[in-house]
């Protein structure tokens, strides 16, 4: 088997939704990640959708997506016997990832201070909404709290809408990516110095980069950046910029902008197709010849001409929208690429499955689920390492599937395991 980048790293995974993607990133790089579930099973296992539309702890697509390559053990760390097992596991671990409220692990006697006495070079990563200290540290959270409190949500959506929550727990994903990065940096430091440390990740802080220059804009210009939606910064319908309907979905167009062909190339295409209508007549042809970002940003400099220009743009927008509506999204994308006209497909999951680039790179990964007799396609690598490749080596675990194996590895006998079971610790 090809070596993996982290195949000498063992991780104890106590994370909830806010951190579970971090441990997946580590597991997919080869780390031995033990997902520690309460004896009743991880609540995440009951989040749908479910394979075969049958709700069951071993069929959650949400859980599967975030737990490839992990092993699962059940362990109740609130019981003394469970904590003793956890401490024994820490002795052979490199990393502990947890997402409890600040102070909870300390209340169990399992805070970083205690764990570092068991394993001095242990790396402990804690992921929460607001970090381990401060006036908001103990506030409750969910994903929308992070995207709202970070400022990210106020920039999401159309100007006319209230702030939109980005789909798909983007706050959790963003925090988890930073948690994985912080953990890896702490491992490098440990390898160089022999010193462990506590990595404290705040979702609010982790998402700050998603605001781009909003904070700097206010600092320098006292201006508040607002939602622009698909239109961009100008609050009008600009022909060739934004989302357009096609015969089978939508594309995002960005014509007349730096890096692509000028709008006149689009007019030539529409003319060849017999769909330019009157755009080759004046005043439209001259207007199209000048239609670029510089021209658009200068519209307000000549306010007396603005009403007539808006009228022209409205007609251009209408004719261009009709052209897009007559084409498939793939026709617009592929022909646009040939002519350096900037179209992008608003991809659906089906588009991703059929995407020729992703197919060429064999991005989707087929994973056998022998327990249900099915093969399931998973999202592929977020990066590719030439010598120590990312790979899905193991399907997501069943609840407690590896409890016995892990306890044997830790030195427990069959009798001791039975005793732990009798006490409800595993």
XYZ file of C-alpha atoms in Angstrom:
426
model
C 0.000 0.000 0.000
C 1.244 3.503 -0.823
C 2.441 5.465 2.179
C 0.137 8.183 3.441
C 1.285 11.557 4.728
C -0.106 11.026 8.236
C 0.098 7.259 8.594
C 2.152 7.628 11.786
C -0.420 9.874 13.458
C -3.210 8.697 15.769
C -6.169 10.968 16.512
C -8.870 10.629 19.174
C -11.973 12.221 17.662
C -14.523 13.632 20.110
C -15.781 16.233 17.674
C -19.333 17.251 16.909
C -20.535 18.824 13.671
C -18.325 21.897 14.033
C -15.122 19.851 13.961
C -15.863 16.532 12.297
C -14.596 17.678 8.884
C -11.212 18.449 10.456
C -10.750 14.848 11.537
C -11.937 13.612 8.136
C -9.198 15.692 6.497
C -6.646 14.079 8.817
C -8.070 10.580 8.290
C -8.072 10.928 4.507
C -4.361 11.791 4.733
C -3.756 8.484 6.499
C -4.107 9.287 10.203
C -5.596 6.537 12.382
C -8.652 8.478 13.553
C -10.699 6.818 16.278
C -14.149 8.315 16.349
C -15.311 8.095 19.952
C -19.084 7.780 20.123
C -21.333 7.592 23.181
C -22.676 4.060 23.770
C -25.976 5.073 22.163
C -24.173 6.116 18.987
C -23.206 9.467 17.509
C -26.290 11.729 17.163
C -24.880 12.776 13.784
C -25.829 9.321 12.509
C -29.494 10.311 12.559
C -29.063 13.365 10.332
C -30.475 12.742 6.876
C -30.655 12.190 4.019
C -30.344 8.424 4.379
C -29.216 5.767 1.913
C -32.293 4.131 0.420
C -34.405 6.760 2.204
C -34.424 4.495 5.259
C -33.507 6.290 8.476
C -30.942 4.248 10.356
C -27.698 4.974 12.269
C -25.713 3.084 9.627
C -27.286 4.809 6.597
C -26.808 8.545 7.168
C -25.246 10.108 4.080
C -24.393 13.146 6.225
C -22.374 10.967 8.624
C -20.802 8.975 5.802
C -19.610 12.102 4.024
C -17.707 13.305 7.085
C -16.322 10.083 8.503
C -14.454 8.163 5.825
C -11.291 6.343 6.896
C -12.163 6.493 10.591
C -12.556 3.711 13.124
C -15.401 3.847 15.631
C -15.388 2.975 19.290
C -18.159 3.557 21.783
C -17.028 5.050 25.064
C -18.795 6.987 27.796
C -16.240 9.500 29.019
C -18.666 10.789 31.652
C -18.190 7.544 33.621
C -14.976 6.966 35.640
C -14.351 3.687 33.814
C -14.762 5.413 30.446
C -12.412 8.219 31.419
C -9.808 5.656 32.475
C -10.039 4.021 29.048
C -9.777 7.415 27.347
C -6.659 8.291 29.341
C -5.124 4.983 28.311
C -5.872 5.738 24.676
C -4.257 9.174 25.044
C -0.930 7.492 25.819
C -0.735 6.161 22.266
C -2.326 9.189 20.580
C -0.802 12.225 18.940
C -3.899 14.420 18.700
C -7.207 14.867 20.527
C -9.933 16.873 18.757
C -12.954 17.992 20.780
C -15.783 20.483 20.326
C -17.420 20.683 23.737
C -18.273 23.932 25.500
C -15.132 25.486 26.990
C -14.408 23.974 30.391
C -16.359 20.757 29.823
C -13.292 18.587 29.276
C -11.693 20.139 32.385
C -14.847 19.294 34.364
C -14.301 15.651 33.427
C -10.645 15.843 34.385
C -9.683 15.564 30.708
C -8.594 19.125 29.909
C -5.356 19.904 28.109
C -3.508 20.296 31.424
C -4.430 16.783 32.492
C -3.836 15.188 29.082
C -0.407 16.802 28.797
C 0.624 15.152 32.061
C -0.344 11.790 30.530
C 1.305 12.529 27.166
C 3.536 15.639 27.339
C 3.675 16.099 23.555
C -0.056 15.654 22.968
C -1.765 18.122 20.614
C -5.293 18.996 21.703
C -7.505 20.879 19.267
C -10.691 22.516 20.561
C -13.203 23.932 18.078
C -16.016 26.159 19.315
C -18.019 29.126 18.069
C -16.139 31.830 19.966
C -12.963 30.275 21.377
C -11.951 29.116 24.842
C -12.151 32.498 26.602
C -13.843 35.859 26.406
C -17.345 37.152 27.222
C -19.033 35.023 24.542
C -17.067 31.813 25.101
C -19.979 30.016 26.755
C -22.725 31.208 24.412
C -24.597 28.425 22.634
C -24.073 28.061 18.907
C -25.007 26.388 15.672
C -23.782 27.017 12.134
C -25.931 30.095 11.514
C -24.529 31.743 14.646
C -21.021 31.467 13.220
C -21.826 32.765 9.750
C -23.882 35.602 11.228
C -21.509 36.669 13.997
C -18.464 36.489 11.706
C -20.021 39.054 9.347
C -20.114 36.536 6.502
C -23.916 36.377 6.355
C -24.473 40.088 5.936
C -22.674 39.877 2.562
C -24.570 36.793 1.325
C -27.581 37.098 -0.960
C -29.284 39.674 -3.125
C -29.465 43.281 -2.029
C -33.255 43.094 -1.733
C -33.099 39.992 0.467
C -32.441 39.753 4.175
C -28.972 38.321 4.923
C -28.792 34.772 3.546
C -27.373 31.778 5.356
C -24.921 30.013 2.991
C -26.137 26.492 2.286
C -24.525 23.455 3.839
C -22.997 24.321 7.227
C -20.307 26.487 5.663
C -19.468 27.898 9.090
C -18.694 24.445 10.426
C -16.704 23.552 7.310
C -14.668 26.765 7.459
C -13.872 26.310 11.154
C -12.941 22.652 10.608
C -10.541 23.455 7.763
C -8.743 25.948 10.017
C -8.763 23.347 12.828
C -7.071 20.809 10.554
C -4.489 23.390 9.477
C -3.815 24.417 13.079
C -3.483 20.779 14.133
C -0.986 20.038 11.366
C 1.100 23.077 12.316
C 1.097 21.935 15.949
C 2.270 18.476 14.854
C 5.144 20.037 12.888
C 6.099 22.062 15.955
C 5.922 18.932 18.125
C 8.110 16.993 15.715
C 10.682 19.797 15.738
C 10.626 20.576 19.451
C 9.013 17.663 21.271
C 6.474 20.112 22.680
C 2.704 19.593 22.552
C 0.155 22.398 22.699
C -3.516 23.357 22.815
C -4.981 24.573 19.494
C -7.947 26.887 20.138
C -10.184 27.441 17.058
C -13.021 29.964 17.052
C -15.557 29.650 14.219
C -16.139 33.399 14.382
C -12.444 34.096 13.889
C -11.976 31.320 11.312
C -14.677 32.802 9.062
C -13.335 36.340 9.145
C -11.388 35.774 5.913
C -14.692 35.127 4.120
C -15.537 38.835 4.359
C -12.732 39.643 1.928
C -12.034 43.366 2.363
C -15.177 44.358 4.268
C -13.301 45.294 7.434
C -10.536 47.132 5.603
C -13.132 48.979 3.507
C -14.767 50.309 6.648
C -11.440 51.074 8.281
C -10.113 53.043 5.314
C -13.276 54.477 3.732
C -15.913 54.288 6.485
C -18.058 52.474 3.923
C -20.044 49.336 4.706
C -19.948 46.657 2.024
C -23.363 45.212 1.319
C -24.943 42.226 -0.388
C -24.752 42.430 -4.156
C -26.046 39.004 -5.219
C -25.348 37.932 -8.784
C -25.452 41.526 -10.085
C -22.178 42.539 -8.506
C -21.461 45.984 -7.118
C -23.685 47.940 -9.535
C -27.366 47.862 -8.501
C -28.697 47.453 -12.066
C -29.121 44.603 -14.558
C -25.909 44.654 -16.591
C -26.075 42.747 -19.872
C -23.661 39.828 -19.807
C -23.032 39.848 -16.053
C -24.937 37.649 -13.625
C -26.994 34.456 -13.656
C -28.974 33.594 -16.812
C -31.519 30.884 -17.457
C -30.723 28.213 -20.075
C -32.760 25.364 -21.508
C -31.521 23.046 -18.752
C -30.413 25.215 -15.851
C -28.358 28.361 -15.349
C -24.994 29.838 -16.224
C -23.104 32.695 -14.641
C -21.859 35.165 -17.248
C -19.100 37.703 -16.746
C -18.694 39.304 -20.149
C -16.716 42.438 -20.885
C -14.476 41.950 -17.879
C -10.668 41.734 -17.812
C -9.299 38.361 -18.885
C -12.051 37.532 -21.349
C -12.997 38.479 -24.887
C -14.824 41.801 -25.402
C -18.596 42.028 -25.682
C -18.223 42.414 -29.472
C -17.188 38.731 -29.626
C -20.494 37.862 -27.964
C -22.351 39.993 -30.504
C -20.553 38.189 -33.342
C -21.664 34.828 -31.912
C -25.265 35.988 -31.569
C -25.142 37.341 -35.139
C -23.877 34.023 -36.530
C -26.743 32.293 -34.777
C -29.258 34.794 -36.168
C -30.227 35.945 -32.686
C -28.697 39.415 -32.482
C -32.008 41.049 -33.446
C -31.240 44.778 -33.847
C -28.015 44.850 -31.822
C -25.917 45.478 -34.946
C -27.832 48.725 -35.464
C -27.128 51.992 -33.679
C -27.079 52.975 -30.926
C -26.546 49.403 -29.762
C -23.467 48.502 -31.806
C -21.433 51.491 -30.626
C -22.605 50.903 -27.069
C -21.508 47.262 -27.218
C -18.102 48.351 -28.528
C -17.595 50.345 -25.321
C -19.197 47.862 -22.925
C -16.583 46.936 -20.343
C -16.008 47.381 -16.614
C -14.317 50.742 -17.059
C -17.307 52.040 -19.016
C -19.762 50.660 -16.472
C -18.016 52.169 -13.469
C -18.002 55.528 -15.262
C -21.743 55.604 -15.916
C -22.440 57.901 -12.992
C -19.933 60.500 -14.203
C -22.375 61.643 -16.867
C -25.721 61.584 -15.074
C -27.477 63.400 -17.902
C -26.824 60.429 -20.225
C -27.738 57.781 -17.678
C -31.472 57.373 -18.495
C -30.781 56.723 -22.185
C -27.913 54.339 -21.393
C -30.042 52.385 -18.942
C -32.680 52.028 -21.648
C -30.080 50.654 -24.070
C -28.727 48.281 -21.437
C -32.206 47.000 -20.660
C -32.698 46.074 -24.323
C -29.255 44.427 -24.514
C -30.047 42.480 -21.374
C -33.343 41.255 -22.831
C -31.832 40.099 -26.143
C -28.853 38.450 -24.437
C -31.130 36.680 -21.947
C -33.207 35.287 -24.847
C -30.016 33.999 -26.485
C -28.956 32.218 -23.285
C -32.448 30.804 -22.828
C -32.181 29.145 -26.266
C -28.969 27.253 -25.373
C -27.997 24.516 -22.969
C -25.597 25.447 -20.198
C -22.919 23.126 -21.582
C -23.244 24.692 -25.075
C -22.771 28.155 -23.600
C -19.880 27.021 -21.424
C -17.972 25.072 -24.061
C -18.489 27.493 -26.945
C -17.798 30.381 -24.576
C -14.482 28.793 -23.620
C -13.573 28.471 -27.317
C -14.179 32.182 -27.798
C -12.774 33.366 -24.417
C -16.241 34.469 -23.391
C -16.578 34.037 -19.663
C -19.423 31.664 -18.876
C -19.535 29.299 -15.941
C -22.058 26.548 -15.310
C -24.122 26.817 -12.137
C -23.447 23.143 -11.444
C -25.940 20.756 -9.928
C -24.802 17.479 -8.325
C -25.636 15.770 -11.645
C -23.378 18.244 -13.467
C -20.518 17.353 -11.128
C -20.992 13.645 -11.811
C -20.942 14.263 -15.576
C -18.234 16.946 -15.554
C -15.553 15.809 -18.053
C -12.715 17.445 -16.106
C -13.684 15.686 -12.887
C -14.182 12.426 -14.794
C -10.746 12.730 -16.382
C -9.142 13.166 -12.950
C -11.329 10.366 -11.511
C -12.382 12.733 -8.760
C -15.401 10.792 -7.562
C -14.320 7.869 -5.390
C -16.304 4.639 -5.369
C -16.434 3.040 -1.938
C -17.773 -0.405 -1.192
C -20.348 -0.670 1.578
C -20.403 -4.418 1.988
C -22.762 -4.162 4.965
C -25.574 -2.995 2.668
C -24.303 -4.515 -0.570
C -23.823 -1.198 -2.350
C -21.126 0.929 -3.918
C -21.362 4.617 -3.118
C -19.642 7.538 -4.862
C -17.909 9.987 -2.533
C -16.486 13.443 -3.131
C -12.834 13.108 -4.043
C -9.601 14.734 -2.909
C -9.488 18.457 -2.105
C -5.756 18.327 -2.990
C -3.399 15.808 -4.552
C -0.054 14.776 -3.099
C 2.208 13.030 -5.598
C 4.111 10.832 -3.112
C 1.702 10.365 -0.200
C -1.699 10.501 -1.871
C -5.042 11.343 -0.328
C -7.254 8.255 -0.467
C -10.402 6.740 0.955
C -9.005 3.547 2.439
C -11.946 2.623 4.632
C -15.690 3.225 4.447
C -17.272 5.175 7.346
C -17.519 2.933 10.403
C -20.582 1.328 11.856
C -21.429 2.418 15.423
C -18.753 0.983 17.700
C -17.471 -1.275 14.930
C -13.877 -1.206 16.175
C -14.411 -1.036 19.935
C -13.076 -4.525 20.609
C -10.072 -4.099 18.306
C -9.105 -0.775 19.871
C -9.468 -2.053 23.426
C -7.369 -5.119 22.630
C -4.737 -2.823 21.108
C -4.785 -0.821 24.365
C -4.115 -3.983 26.362
C -7.553 -4.797 27.706
C -8.481 -8.451 28.147
C -11.780 -10.005 27.143
C -12.831 -10.127 30.790
C -12.005 -6.460 31.302
C -13.955 -5.506 28.173
C -16.953 -7.463 29.411
C -16.710 -5.623 32.721
C -16.596 -2.249 30.957
C -19.664 -3.253 28.979
C -21.497 -4.322 32.101
C -20.878 -0.884 33.588
C -22.071 0.875 30.432
C -18.669 2.458 29.809
C -18.313 1.083 26.262
